[in-house]
Coordinates of C-alpha atoms in Angstrom, one line a residue:
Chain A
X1 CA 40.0 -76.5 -28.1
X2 CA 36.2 -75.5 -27.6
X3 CA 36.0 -72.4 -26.0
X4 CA 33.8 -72.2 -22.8
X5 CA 31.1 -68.9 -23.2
X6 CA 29.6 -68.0 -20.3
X7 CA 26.0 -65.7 -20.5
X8 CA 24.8 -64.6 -17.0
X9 CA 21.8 -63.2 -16.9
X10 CA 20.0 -62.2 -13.4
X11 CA 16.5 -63.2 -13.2
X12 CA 13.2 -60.4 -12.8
X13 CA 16.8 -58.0 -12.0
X14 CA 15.0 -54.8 -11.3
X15 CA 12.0 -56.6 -9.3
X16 CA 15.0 -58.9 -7.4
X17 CA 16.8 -56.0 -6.5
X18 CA 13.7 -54.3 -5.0
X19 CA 13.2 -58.1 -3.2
X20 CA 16.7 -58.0 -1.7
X21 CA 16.0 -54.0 -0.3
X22 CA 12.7 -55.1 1.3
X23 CA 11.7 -58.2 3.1
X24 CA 8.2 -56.9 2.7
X25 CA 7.5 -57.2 -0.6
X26 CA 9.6 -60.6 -1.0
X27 CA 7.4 -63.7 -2.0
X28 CA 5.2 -61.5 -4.0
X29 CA 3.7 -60.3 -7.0
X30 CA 5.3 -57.0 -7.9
X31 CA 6.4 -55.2 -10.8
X32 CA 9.1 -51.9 -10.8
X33 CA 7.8 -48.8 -13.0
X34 CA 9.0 -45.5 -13.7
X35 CA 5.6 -43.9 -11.8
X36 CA 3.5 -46.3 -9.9
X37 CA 0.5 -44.0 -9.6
X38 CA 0.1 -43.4 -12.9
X39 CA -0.9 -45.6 -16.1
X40 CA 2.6 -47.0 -17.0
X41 CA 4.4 -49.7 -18.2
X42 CA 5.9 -52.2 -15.6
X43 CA 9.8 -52.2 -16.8
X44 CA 10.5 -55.6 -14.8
X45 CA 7.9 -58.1 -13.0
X46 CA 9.2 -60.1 -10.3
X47 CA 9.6 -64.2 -10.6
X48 CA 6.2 -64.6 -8.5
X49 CA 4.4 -61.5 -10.8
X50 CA 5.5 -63.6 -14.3
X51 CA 3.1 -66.8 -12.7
X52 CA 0.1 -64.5 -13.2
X53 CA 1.5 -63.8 -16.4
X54 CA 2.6 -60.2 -16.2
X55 CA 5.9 -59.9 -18.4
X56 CA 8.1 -56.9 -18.7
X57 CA 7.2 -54.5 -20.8
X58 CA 3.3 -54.7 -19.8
X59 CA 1.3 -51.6 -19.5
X60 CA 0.4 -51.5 -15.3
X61 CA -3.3 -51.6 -16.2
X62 CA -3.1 -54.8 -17.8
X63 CA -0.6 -56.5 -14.8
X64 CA -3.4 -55.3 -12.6
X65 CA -6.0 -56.9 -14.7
X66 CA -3.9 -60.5 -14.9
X67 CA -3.0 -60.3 -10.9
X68 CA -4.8 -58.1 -8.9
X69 CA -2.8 -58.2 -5.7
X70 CA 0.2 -57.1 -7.8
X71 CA 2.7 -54.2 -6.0
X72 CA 4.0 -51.5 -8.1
X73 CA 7.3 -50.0 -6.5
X74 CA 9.2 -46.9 -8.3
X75 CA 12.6 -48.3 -9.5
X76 CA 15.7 -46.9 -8.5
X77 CA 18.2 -47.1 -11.7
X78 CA 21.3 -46.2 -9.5
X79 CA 20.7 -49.1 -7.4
X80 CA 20.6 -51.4 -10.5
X81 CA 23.1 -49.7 -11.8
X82 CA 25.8 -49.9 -8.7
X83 CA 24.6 -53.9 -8.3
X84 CA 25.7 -54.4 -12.3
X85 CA 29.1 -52.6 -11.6
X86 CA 29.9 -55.2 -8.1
X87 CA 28.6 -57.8 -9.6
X88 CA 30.7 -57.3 -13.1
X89 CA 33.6 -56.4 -10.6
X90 CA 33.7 -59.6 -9.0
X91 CA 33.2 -61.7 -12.6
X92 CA 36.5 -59.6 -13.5
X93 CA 38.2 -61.6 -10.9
X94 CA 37.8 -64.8 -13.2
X95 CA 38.8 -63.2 -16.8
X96 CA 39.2 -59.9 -18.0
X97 CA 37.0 -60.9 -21.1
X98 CA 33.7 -59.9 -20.0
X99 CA 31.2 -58.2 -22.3
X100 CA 28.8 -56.3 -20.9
X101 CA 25.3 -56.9 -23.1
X102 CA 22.9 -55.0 -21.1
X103 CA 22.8 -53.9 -17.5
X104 CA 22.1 -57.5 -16.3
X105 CA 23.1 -59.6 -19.0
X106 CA 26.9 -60.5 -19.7
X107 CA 29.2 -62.6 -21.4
X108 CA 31.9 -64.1 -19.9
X109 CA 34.8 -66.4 -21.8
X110 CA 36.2 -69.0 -19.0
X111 CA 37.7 -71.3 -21.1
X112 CA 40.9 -70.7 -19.1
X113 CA 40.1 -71.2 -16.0
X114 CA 37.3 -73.7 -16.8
X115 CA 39.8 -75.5 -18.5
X116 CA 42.9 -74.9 -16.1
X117 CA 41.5 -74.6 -12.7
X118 CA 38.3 -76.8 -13.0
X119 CA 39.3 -79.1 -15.2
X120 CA 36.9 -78.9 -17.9
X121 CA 33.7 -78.9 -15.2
X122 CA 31.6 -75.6 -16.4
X123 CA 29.0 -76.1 -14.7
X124 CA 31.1 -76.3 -11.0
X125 CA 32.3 -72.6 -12.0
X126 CA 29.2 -71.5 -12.6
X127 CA 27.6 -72.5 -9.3
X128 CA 31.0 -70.9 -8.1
X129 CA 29.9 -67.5 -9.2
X130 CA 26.6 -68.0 -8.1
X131 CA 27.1 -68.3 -5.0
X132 CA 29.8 -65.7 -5.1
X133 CA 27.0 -63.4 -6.4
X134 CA 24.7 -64.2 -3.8
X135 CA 26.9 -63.5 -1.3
X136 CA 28.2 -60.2 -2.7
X137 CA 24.5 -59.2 -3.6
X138 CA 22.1 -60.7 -1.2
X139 CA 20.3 -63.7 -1.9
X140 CA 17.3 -62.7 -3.4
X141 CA 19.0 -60.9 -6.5
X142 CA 19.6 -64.3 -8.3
X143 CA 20.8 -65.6 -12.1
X144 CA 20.7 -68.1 -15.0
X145 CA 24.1 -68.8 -16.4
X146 CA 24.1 -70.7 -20.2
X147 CA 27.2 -72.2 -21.1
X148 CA 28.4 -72.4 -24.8
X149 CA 30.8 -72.6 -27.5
X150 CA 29.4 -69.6 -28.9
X151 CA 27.7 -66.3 -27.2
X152 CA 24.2 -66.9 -29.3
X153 CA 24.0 -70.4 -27.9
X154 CA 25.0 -69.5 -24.1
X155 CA 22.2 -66.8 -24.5
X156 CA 19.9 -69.5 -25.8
X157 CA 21.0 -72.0 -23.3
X158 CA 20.3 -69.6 -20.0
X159 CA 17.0 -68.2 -21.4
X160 CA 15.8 -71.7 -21.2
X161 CA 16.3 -72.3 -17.7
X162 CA 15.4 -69.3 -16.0
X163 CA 15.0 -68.6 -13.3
X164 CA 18.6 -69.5 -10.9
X165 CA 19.6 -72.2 -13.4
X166 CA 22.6 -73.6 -14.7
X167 CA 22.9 -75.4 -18.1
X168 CA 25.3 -76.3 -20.8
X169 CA 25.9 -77.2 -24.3
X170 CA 28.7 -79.2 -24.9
X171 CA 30.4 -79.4 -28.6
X172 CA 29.0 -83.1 -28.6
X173 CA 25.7 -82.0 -27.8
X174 CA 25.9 -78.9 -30.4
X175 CA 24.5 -80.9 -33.4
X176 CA 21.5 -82.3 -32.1
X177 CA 20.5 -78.6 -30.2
X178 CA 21.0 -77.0 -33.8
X179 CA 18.8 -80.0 -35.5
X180 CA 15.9 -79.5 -32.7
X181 CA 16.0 -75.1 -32.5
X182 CA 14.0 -73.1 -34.4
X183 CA 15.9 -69.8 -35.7
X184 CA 13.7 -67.6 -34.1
X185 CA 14.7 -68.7 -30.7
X186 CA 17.5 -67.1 -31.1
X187 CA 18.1 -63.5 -29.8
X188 CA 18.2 -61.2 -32.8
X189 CA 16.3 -63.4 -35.0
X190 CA 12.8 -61.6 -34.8
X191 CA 9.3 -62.1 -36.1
X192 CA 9.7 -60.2 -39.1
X193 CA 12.9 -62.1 -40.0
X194 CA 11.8 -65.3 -38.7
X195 CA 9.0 -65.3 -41.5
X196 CA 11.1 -64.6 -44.2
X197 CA 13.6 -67.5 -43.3
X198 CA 9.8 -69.8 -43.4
X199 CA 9.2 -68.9 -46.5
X200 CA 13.0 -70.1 -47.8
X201 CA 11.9 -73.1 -45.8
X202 CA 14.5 -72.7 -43.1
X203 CA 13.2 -73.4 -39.6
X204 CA 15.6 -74.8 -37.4
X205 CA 19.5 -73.5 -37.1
X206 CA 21.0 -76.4 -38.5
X207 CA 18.9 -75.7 -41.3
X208 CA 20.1 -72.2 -41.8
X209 CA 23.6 -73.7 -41.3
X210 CA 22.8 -76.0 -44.3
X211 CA 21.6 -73.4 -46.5
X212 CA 23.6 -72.1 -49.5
X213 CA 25.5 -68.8 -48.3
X214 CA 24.6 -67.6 -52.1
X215 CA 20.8 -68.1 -51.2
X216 CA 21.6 -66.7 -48.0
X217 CA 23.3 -63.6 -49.6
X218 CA 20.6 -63.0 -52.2
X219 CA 17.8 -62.5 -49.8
X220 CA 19.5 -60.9 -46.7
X221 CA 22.4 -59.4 -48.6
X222 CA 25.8 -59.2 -45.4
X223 CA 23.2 -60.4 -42.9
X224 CA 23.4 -63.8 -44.5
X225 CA 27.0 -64.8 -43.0
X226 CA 26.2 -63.8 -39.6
X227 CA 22.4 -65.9 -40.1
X228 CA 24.8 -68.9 -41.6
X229 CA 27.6 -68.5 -38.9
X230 CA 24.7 -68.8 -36.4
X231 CA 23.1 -72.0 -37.6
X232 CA 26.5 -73.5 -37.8
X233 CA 26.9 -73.0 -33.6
X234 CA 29.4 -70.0 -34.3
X235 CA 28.9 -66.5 -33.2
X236 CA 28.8 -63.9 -36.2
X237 CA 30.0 -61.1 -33.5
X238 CA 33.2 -62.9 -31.3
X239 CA 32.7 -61.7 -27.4
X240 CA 34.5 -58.3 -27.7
X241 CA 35.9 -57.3 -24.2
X242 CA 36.8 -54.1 -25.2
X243 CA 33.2 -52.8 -26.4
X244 CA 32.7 -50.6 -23.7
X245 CA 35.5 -48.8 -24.5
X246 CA 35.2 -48.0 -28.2
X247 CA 34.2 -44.6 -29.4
X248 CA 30.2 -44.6 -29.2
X249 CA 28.4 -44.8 -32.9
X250 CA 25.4 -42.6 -31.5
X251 CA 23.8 -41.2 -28.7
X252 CA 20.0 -42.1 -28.4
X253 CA 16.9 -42.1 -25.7
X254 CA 13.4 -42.8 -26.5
X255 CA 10.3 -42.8 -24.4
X256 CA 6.8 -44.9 -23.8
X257 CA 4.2 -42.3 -23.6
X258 CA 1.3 -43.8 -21.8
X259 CA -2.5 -43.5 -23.2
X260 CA -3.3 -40.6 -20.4
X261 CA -0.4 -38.4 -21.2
X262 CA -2.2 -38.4 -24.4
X263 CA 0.4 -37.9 -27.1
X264 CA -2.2 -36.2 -29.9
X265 CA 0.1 -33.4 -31.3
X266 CA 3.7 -32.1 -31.9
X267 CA 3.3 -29.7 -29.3
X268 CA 2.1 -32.0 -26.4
X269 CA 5.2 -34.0 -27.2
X270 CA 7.6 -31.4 -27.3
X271 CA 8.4 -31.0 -23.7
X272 CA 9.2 -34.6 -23.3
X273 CA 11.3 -34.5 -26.5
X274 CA 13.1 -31.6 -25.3
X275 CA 14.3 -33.6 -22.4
X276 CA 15.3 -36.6 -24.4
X277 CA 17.2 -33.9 -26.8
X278 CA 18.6 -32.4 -23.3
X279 CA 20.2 -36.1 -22.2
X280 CA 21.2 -36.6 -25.4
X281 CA 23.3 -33.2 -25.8
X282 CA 24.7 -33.4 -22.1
X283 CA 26.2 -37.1 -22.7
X284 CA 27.6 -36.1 -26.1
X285 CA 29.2 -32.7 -24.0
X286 CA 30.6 -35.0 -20.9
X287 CA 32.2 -37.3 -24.0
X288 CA 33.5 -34.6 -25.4
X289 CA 31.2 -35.3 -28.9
X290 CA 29.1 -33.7 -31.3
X291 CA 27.0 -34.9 -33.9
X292 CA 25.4 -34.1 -37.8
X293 CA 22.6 -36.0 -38.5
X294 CA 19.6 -36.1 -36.1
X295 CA 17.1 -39.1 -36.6
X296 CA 13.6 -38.9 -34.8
X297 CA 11.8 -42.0 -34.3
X298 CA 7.9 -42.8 -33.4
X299 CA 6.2 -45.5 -33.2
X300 CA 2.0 -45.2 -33.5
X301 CA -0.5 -46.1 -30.6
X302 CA -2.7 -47.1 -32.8
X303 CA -2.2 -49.6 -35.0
X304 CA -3.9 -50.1 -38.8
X305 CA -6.5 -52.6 -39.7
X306 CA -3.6 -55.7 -39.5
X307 CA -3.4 -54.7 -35.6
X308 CA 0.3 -53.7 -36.0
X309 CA 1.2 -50.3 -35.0
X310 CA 3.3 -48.2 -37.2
X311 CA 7.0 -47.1 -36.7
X312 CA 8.2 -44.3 -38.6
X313 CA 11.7 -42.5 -38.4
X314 CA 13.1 -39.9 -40.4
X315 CA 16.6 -38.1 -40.5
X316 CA 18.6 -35.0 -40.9
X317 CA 22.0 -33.5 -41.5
X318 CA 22.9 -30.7 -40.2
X319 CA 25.4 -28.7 -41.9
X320 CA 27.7 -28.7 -39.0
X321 CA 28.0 -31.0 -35.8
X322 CA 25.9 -29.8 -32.9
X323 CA 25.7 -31.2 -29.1
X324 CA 23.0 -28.4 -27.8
X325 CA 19.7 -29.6 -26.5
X326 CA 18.0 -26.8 -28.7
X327 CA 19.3 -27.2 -32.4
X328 CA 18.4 -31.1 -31.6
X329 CA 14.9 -30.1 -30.6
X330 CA 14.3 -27.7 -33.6
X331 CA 16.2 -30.2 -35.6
X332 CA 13.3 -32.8 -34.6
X333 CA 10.6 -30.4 -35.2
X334 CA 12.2 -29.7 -39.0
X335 CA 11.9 -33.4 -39.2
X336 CA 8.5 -33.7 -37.7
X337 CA 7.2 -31.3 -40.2
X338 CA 8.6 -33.0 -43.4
X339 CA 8.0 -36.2 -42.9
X340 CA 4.3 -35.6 -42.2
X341 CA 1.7 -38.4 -42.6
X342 CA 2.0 -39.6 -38.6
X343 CA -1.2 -41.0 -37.1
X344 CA -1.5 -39.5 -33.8
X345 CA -1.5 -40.4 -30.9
X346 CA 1.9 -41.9 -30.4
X347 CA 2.8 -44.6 -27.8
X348 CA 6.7 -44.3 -28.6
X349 CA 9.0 -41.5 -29.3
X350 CA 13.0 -41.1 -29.6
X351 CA 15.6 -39.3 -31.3
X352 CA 19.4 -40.2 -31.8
X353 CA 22.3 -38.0 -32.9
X354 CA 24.6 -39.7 -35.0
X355 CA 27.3 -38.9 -37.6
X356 CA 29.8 -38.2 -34.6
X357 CA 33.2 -36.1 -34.2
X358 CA 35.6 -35.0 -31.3
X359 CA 34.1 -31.8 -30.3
X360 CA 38.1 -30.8 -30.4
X361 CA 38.0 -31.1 -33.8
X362 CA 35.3 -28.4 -34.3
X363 CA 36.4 -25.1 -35.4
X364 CA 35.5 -22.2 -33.3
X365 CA 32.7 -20.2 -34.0
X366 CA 32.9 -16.6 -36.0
X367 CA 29.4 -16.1 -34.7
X368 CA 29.5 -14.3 -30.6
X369 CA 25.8 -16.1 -30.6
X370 CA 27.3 -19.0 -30.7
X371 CA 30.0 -18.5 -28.7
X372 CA 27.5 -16.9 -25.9
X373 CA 25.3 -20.3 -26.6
X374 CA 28.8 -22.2 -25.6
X375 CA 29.6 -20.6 -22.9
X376 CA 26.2 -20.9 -21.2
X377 CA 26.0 -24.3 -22.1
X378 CA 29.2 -24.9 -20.4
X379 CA 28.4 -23.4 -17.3
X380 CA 25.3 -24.7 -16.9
X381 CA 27.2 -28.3 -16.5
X382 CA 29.7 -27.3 -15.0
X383 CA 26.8 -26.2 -12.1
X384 CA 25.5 -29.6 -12.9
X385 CA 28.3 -31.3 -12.2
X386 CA 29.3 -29.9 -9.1
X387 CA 25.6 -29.9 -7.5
X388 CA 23.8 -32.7 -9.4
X389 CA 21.9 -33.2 -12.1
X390 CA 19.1 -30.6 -12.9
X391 CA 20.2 -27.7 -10.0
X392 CA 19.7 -25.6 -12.6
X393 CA 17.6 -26.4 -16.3
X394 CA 15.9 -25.1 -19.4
X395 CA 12.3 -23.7 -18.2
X396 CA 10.9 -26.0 -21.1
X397 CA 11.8 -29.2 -18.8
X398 CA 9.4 -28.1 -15.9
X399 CA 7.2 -29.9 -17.8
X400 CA 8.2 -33.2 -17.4
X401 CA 9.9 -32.6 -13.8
X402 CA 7.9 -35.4 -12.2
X403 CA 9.4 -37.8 -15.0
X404 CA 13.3 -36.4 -13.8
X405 CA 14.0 -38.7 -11.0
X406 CA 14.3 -41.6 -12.7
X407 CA 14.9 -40.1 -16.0
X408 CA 18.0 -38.6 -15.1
X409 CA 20.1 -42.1 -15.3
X410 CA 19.2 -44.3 -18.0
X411 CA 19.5 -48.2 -18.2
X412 CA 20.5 -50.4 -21.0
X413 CA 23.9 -48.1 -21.1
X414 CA 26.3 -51.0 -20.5
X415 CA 29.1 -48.8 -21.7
X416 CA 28.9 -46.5 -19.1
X417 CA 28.6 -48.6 -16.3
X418 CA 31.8 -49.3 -14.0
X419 CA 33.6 -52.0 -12.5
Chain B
X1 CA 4.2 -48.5 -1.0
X2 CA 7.2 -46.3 -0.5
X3 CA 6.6 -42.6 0.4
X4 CA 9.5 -40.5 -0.3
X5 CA 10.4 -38.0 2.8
X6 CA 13.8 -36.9 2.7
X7 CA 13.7 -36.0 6.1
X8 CA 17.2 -35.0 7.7
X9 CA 17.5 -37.1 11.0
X10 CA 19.8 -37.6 13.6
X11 CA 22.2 -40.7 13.3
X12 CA 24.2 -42.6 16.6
X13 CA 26.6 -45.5 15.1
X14 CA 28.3 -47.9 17.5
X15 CA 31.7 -49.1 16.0
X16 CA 33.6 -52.2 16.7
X17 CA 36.5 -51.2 18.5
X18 CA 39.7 -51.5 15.7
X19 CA 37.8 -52.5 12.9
X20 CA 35.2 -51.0 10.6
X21 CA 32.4 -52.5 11.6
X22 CA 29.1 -50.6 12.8
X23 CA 27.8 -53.2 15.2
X24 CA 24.6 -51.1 16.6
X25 CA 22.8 -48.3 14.4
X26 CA 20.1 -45.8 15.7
X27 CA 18.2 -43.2 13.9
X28 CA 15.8 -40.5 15.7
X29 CA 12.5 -39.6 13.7
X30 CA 10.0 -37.9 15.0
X31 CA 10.7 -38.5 18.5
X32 CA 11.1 -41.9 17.8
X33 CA 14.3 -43.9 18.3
X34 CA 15.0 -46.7 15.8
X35 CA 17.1 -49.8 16.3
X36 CA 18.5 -51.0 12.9
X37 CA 17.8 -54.6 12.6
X38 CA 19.4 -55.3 9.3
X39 CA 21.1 -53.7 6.4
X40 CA 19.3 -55.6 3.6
X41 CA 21.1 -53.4 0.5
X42 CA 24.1 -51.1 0.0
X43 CA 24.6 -48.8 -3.0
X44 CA 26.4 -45.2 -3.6
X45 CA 25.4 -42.7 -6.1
X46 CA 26.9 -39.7 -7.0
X47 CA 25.2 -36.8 -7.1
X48 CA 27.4 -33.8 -8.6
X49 CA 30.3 -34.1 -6.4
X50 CA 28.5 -36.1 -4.1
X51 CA 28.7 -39.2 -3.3
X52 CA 25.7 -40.4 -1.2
X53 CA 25.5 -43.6 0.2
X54 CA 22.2 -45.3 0.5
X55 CA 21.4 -48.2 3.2
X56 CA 18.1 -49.9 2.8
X57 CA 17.3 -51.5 6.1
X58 CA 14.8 -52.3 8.5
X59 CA 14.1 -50.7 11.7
X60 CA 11.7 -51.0 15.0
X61 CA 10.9 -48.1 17.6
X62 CA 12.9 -48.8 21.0
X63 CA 12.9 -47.5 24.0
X64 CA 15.9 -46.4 25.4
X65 CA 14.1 -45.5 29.2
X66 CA 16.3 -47.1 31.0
X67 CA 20.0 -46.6 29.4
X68 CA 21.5 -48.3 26.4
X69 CA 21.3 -51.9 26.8
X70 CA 22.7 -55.1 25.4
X71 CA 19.3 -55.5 23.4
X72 CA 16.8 -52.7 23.0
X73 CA 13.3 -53.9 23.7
X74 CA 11.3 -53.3 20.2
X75 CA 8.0 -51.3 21.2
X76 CA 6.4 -51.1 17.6
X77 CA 6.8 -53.2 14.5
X78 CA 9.5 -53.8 12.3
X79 CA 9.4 -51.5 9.3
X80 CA 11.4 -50.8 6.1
X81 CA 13.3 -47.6 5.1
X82 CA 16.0 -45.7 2.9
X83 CA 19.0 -43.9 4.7
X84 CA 21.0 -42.2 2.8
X85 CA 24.2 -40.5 3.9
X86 CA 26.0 -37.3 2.2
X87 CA 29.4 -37.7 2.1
X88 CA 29.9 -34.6 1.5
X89 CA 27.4 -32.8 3.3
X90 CA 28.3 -35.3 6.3
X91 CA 24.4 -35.4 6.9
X92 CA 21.7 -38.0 6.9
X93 CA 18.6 -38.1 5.4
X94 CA 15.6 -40.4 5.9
X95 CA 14.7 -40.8 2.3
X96 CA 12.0 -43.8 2.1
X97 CA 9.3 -45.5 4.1
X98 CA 7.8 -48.5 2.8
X99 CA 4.2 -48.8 4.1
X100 CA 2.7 -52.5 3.4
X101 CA -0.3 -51.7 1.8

């Protein structure tokens, strides 16, 4: 039996969101940014903002440039955050397989009770949950739902009729979809990647389906399963209901530094590092982790003569698993100094701790400076706990206090949201 | 644009007699009394222990000269704002004004 994938994706989610609060700015141009004073990057442009071409991910100076009369609001991540958890609550009351992909993207598999209760009509359960959604949500917070075999063609199948749309693939319609899509429609299948499979003279899926796995193997070593399993309409990653609740790999955040800030040296990034190292240490501590190797990422702001900017990111293991915000931070700056050769300014920076263990499984500390460190640490979020985030922080962070209000909840962290 | 105030205010909330329902919601700011017109967004967040619960509605000026009556006459225009409500702190707080620009 073909199994019946559902992808649900809401539409501008951030900007919709801020629609459905306001009735003022609905019917408009607008964008949601982190700081809509300052030069910044627009994190989601509303459905009338994308017809003047403004796309998430813009810098704001260049959304004001394509549509003047454009609205910058400050987003509120716990509002998108408590709309993901009611709106993955109520998709729970149709199947418990749901697999959160981002904080407004999931997949669902209905293939039950598409197959039980609507007798094989896909498309009349998705405009089920719409409505369901709309009347949970509000109306103006709407979504795209792509219906599948497979999770990488559901995906494919919303993105293509955005916004508030409906569509399906059927198996009999799978051959024909896979003959007329090229690979790098897919999700996952980027540039870079995309021009290596044109140079093996693979364009379309069905054409990477065709191809010899051994041809596949030899240029993209394991990747070339999941690139075959793709272009044959299966997924190379089945939808995995219990994602969210498997051990995390790593903890990482990252940052867009905007041209003002003015990224030019180690030290006027510090600050903001420090307070990606400080989210960083207090997940791991509320998860009860700790970590060995520290990788520090950057991406340049300006690129070389080809136009594309550079990425570079280093690691390091420690010799023993840390989760404190200050051995990450001198940890990065170790890093920082051996790996040399960055063109300032940079437009991106993050760091991830990885090489995880239960912090149970950490032997105690001979050291009473490290035992000291400990204890402080663990007051200081314990006070954080009870009073909220930041009643009481490292001096270092002043310095990037105006950033804390949205910064202190982070999006994209499908694992920690609830429902 | 929004301009964040965090003002505390005072709060009057008409229930439905035996069910949950607020039927009629007032806010005083600045000498001002507020009719809620519409509660266009719910959401909670917890802050520490707290949970706060945050009503994005919109609200006109009424006057209340003579009593409380079926329908408060709007004297001013509609406008949007952020409520939020402490539930541990039992207070309210008048946390965002939109002005249209």
């Amino acid at each position: 039996m073909s199994r019946f994938i559902f992808h649900l994706d809401f539409d501008s989610y951030f900007a919709s969101v801020e629609q459905q609060c306001n009735p003022f700015l609905r019917n408009r141009p607008i964008g949601v940014s982190r700081k809509p004073q300052d030069v910044t990057v627009v994190a989601a442009a509303s459905k009338e903002a994308k017809l003047w071409g403004v796309r998430s991910g813009m810098p704001s100076w260049e959304a004001r440039r394509l549509c003047p009369q454009i609205e910058l609001v400050a987003g509120d991540p716990a509002k998108y955050l408590y709309a993901t958890g009611r709106a993955l609550a109520l998709l729970k009351r149709y199947t418990p397989l749901i697999e959160p992909y981002s904080i407004d993207e999931a997949f669902l598999d209905l293939t039950d009770e598409v197959s039980f209760k609507f007798n094989g009509d896909a498309p009349a359960l998705a405009r089920r949950i719409k409505g369901e959604l709309r009347r949970e949500l509000g109306r103006w917070i709407t979504c795209s739902i792509g219906i599948a075999p497979s999770k990488v063609l559901a995906k494919l199948c919303c993105e293509q009729h955005k916004p508030d749309g409906i569509a399906q693939i059927t198996p009999e319609e799978l051959p024909q979809v896979l003959e007329r899509t090229r690979a790098t429609e897919i999700a996952g299948i980027a540039q870079g990647l995309g021009r290596r499979l044109y140079r093996l003279g693979l364009i379309t899926l069905a054409e990477l389906g065709r191809a010899p796995i051994e041809k596949l193997k030899r240029e993209f070593g394991v990747v070339g399963y999941g690139l075959q399993a793709i272009g044959q309409g299966r997924d190379p990653a089945p939808l995995n209901p219990n994602l969210r609740f498997e051990p995390p790999k790593s903890f990482s955040h990252s940052r867009v530094i905007s041209y003002e800030f003015g990224a030019r040296s180690w030290g006027r990034v510090q600050p903001i590092l420090y307070f990606l190292c400080y989210k960083i240490a207090r997940r791991m501590r509320a998860q009860g982790y700790a970590g060995r190797v520290v990788r520090l990422f950057a991406r340049e702001a300006v690129g070389a003569d080809d136009g594309e900017s550079r990425a570079v990111q280093k690691q390091y293991t420690l010799a023993l698993p840390t989760s404190d915000e200050r051995v990450i931070l001198n940890t990065c700056g170790r890093i920082a100094r051996l790996a040399g050769g960055i063109a300032w300014p940079i437009r991106v920076i993050g760091v991830a701790v990885e090489g995880l263990v239960r912090q149970e499984a950490l032997s105690f500390s001979l050291f009473e400076a490290d035992r000291r460190r400990a204890r402080l640490l663990g007051a200081l979020d314990r006070l954080n706990n009870e009073w909220g985030e930041f009643t009481v922080a490292d001096g270092l962070l002043l310095y990037v206090k105006e950033a804390l209000s949205w910064e202190a909840t982070s999006l994209g962290r499908q694992r920690e949201i609830r429902f | 644009m929004y301009r964040q105030l965090s003002e505390p205010i005072e709060v009057w909330a008409r229930f439905q007699a035996g069910r949950p329902r607020i039927v009629r919601l007032f806010f005083r700011r600045q000498g001002r009394l507020f009719q809620v017109r519409q509660v266009h967004f719910y959401h909670t967040e917890q802050r520490g222990e707290a949970l706060i619960h945050h009503l994005s509605v919109t609200a006109a000026p009424v006057s209340l000269s003579a009593g409380l009556p079926a329908r408060p006459r709007p004297v001013g225009p509609l406008r949007c704002f952020e409520l939020s409500f402490n539930a541990k702190k039992l207070s309210w707080l008048l946390e965002k004004l939109y002005e249209p620009e």
